[in-house]
């Protein structure tokens, strides 16, 4: 089982969390100007790398706050946990983190 460390509540089992997809996906500046194809790209297409990947998680059974996790998709190792307002940390494992 994966264990994540909530920045506010501390370490908990993954059953207390809800996965929220890829982190650091900016909302379009002018959504009304997007074509259907651009909306589809924004809504449905995400990166799927092997290695470090930035994800969003919500502590749904705890404080209900959102935070970011950098997790290695090959090993499930959690490389970093940080709040949504913190800058993305540089992990030394290489890849795109």
Tab-separated table of C-alpha atoms in Angstrom:
chain	number	residue	atom	x	y	z
A	1	UNK	CA	0.000	0.000	0.000
A	2	UNK	CA	1.180	3.490	-0.824
A	3	UNK	CA	1.702	5.837	2.107
A	4	UNK	CA	1.590	9.591	1.585
A	5	UNK	CA	2.605	12.305	4.028
A	6	UNK	CA	-0.049	15.012	4.092
A	7	UNK	CA	1.702	18.385	4.609
A	8	UNK	CA	-0.818	19.196	7.369
A	9	UNK	CA	-1.764	15.825	8.932
A	10	UNK	CA	1.351	13.691	8.507
A	11	UNK	CA	1.728	10.178	7.067
A	12	UNK	CA	-1.428	8.225	6.207
A	13	UNK	CA	-2.366	5.239	4.023
A	14	UNK	CA	-3.455	5.918	0.465
A	15	UNK	CA	-7.037	4.908	1.320
A	16	UNK	CA	-7.455	8.328	2.994
A	17	UNK	CA	-6.625	10.192	-0.226
A	18	UNK	CA	-8.166	10.880	-3.601
A	19	UNK	CA	-5.989	11.079	-6.718
A	20	UNK	CA	-6.489	14.296	-8.675
A	21	UNK	CA	-4.413	13.780	-11.815
A	22	UNK	CA	-1.373	15.561	-13.146
A	23	UNK	CA	-0.147	18.590	-11.205
A	24	UNK	CA	0.882	21.922	-12.694
A	25	UNK	CA	-1.620	21.935	-15.568
A	26	UNK	CA	-2.443	25.623	-16.040
A	27	UNK	CA	-6.040	26.671	-16.666
A	28	UNK	CA	-6.437	28.342	-20.086
A	29	UNK	CA	-6.148	32.125	-19.948
A	30	UNK	CA	-9.141	32.653	-22.241
A	31	UNK	CA	-11.311	29.518	-22.129
A	32	UNK	CA	-13.959	30.973	-24.450
A	33	UNK	CA	-11.359	31.327	-27.205
A	34	UNK	CA	-10.471	27.622	-27.255
A	35	UNK	CA	-11.615	25.336	-30.029
A	36	UNK	CA	-13.241	22.004	-29.237
A	37	UNK	CA	-9.969	20.267	-30.050
A	38	UNK	CA	-8.031	22.569	-27.688
A	39	UNK	CA	-10.586	21.935	-24.915
A	40	UNK	CA	-10.267	18.186	-25.450
A	41	UNK	CA	-6.473	18.514	-25.251
A	42	UNK	CA	-6.742	20.463	-21.982
A	43	UNK	CA	-9.345	18.186	-20.372
A	44	UNK	CA	-8.311	14.696	-21.422
A	45	UNK	CA	-4.667	14.521	-22.483
A	46	UNK	CA	-1.988	14.258	-19.810
A	47	UNK	CA	1.627	13.141	-19.640
A	48	UNK	CA	2.277	9.475	-18.877
A	49	UNK	CA	6.019	9.198	-18.194
A	50	UNK	CA	8.108	6.424	-16.763
A	51	UNK	CA	9.828	7.929	-13.759
A	52	UNK	CA	9.175	11.022	-11.623
A	53	UNK	CA	5.722	12.502	-12.167
A	54	UNK	CA	3.991	15.407	-10.396
A	55	UNK	CA	0.481	14.504	-9.204
A	56	UNK	CA	-2.320	16.189	-7.247
A	57	UNK	CA	-3.826	14.478	-4.217
A	58	UNK	CA	-6.606	15.426	-1.796
A	59	UNK	CA	-6.697	14.233	1.818
A	60	UNK	CA	-10.410	13.422	1.665
A	61	UNK	CA	-10.653	11.507	4.962
A	62	UNK	CA	-8.503	14.050	6.822
A	63	UNK	CA	-8.080	17.789	6.363
A	64	UNK	CA	-9.644	17.751	2.839
A	65	UNK	CA	-6.832	19.900	1.429
A	66	UNK	CA	-5.131	19.479	-1.933
A	67	UNK	CA	-1.373	19.039	-2.256
A	68	UNK	CA	1.187	17.814	-4.790
A	69	UNK	CA	3.301	14.681	-4.811
A	70	UNK	CA	6.204	13.736	-7.051
A	71	UNK	CA	6.062	9.963	-7.410
A	72	UNK	CA	8.214	7.614	-9.473
A	73	UNK	CA	5.720	5.769	-11.690
A	74	UNK	CA	8.075	2.794	-12.101
A	75	UNK	CA	8.606	2.087	-8.394
A	76	UNK	CA	5.735	4.005	-6.708
A	77	UNK	CA	8.375	5.693	-4.534
A	78	UNK	CA	7.248	9.092	-3.254
A	79	UNK	CA	10.081	11.522	-3.989
A	80	UNK	CA	8.536	14.761	-2.678
A	81	UNK	CA	5.354	16.111	-1.098
A	82	UNK	CA	4.561	19.831	-1.152
A	83	UNK	CA	1.624	22.217	-0.931
A	84	UNK	CA	-0.028	23.565	-4.045
A	85	UNK	CA	1.427	27.022	-3.331
A	86	UNK	CA	5.004	25.784	-2.932
A	87	UNK	CA	7.325	25.701	-5.954
A	88	UNK	CA	7.872	22.346	-7.607
A	89	UNK	CA	10.940	20.744	-5.987
A	90	UNK	CA	13.856	19.526	-8.059
A	91	UNK	CA	14.228	15.813	-7.351
A	92	UNK	CA	17.634	14.282	-7.995
A	93	UNK	CA	16.226	11.088	-9.571
A	94	UNK	CA	16.362	12.561	-13.058
A	95	UNK	CA	13.486	12.470	-15.494
A	96	UNK	CA	10.932	15.272	-15.680
A	97	UNK	CA	10.401	16.053	-12.010
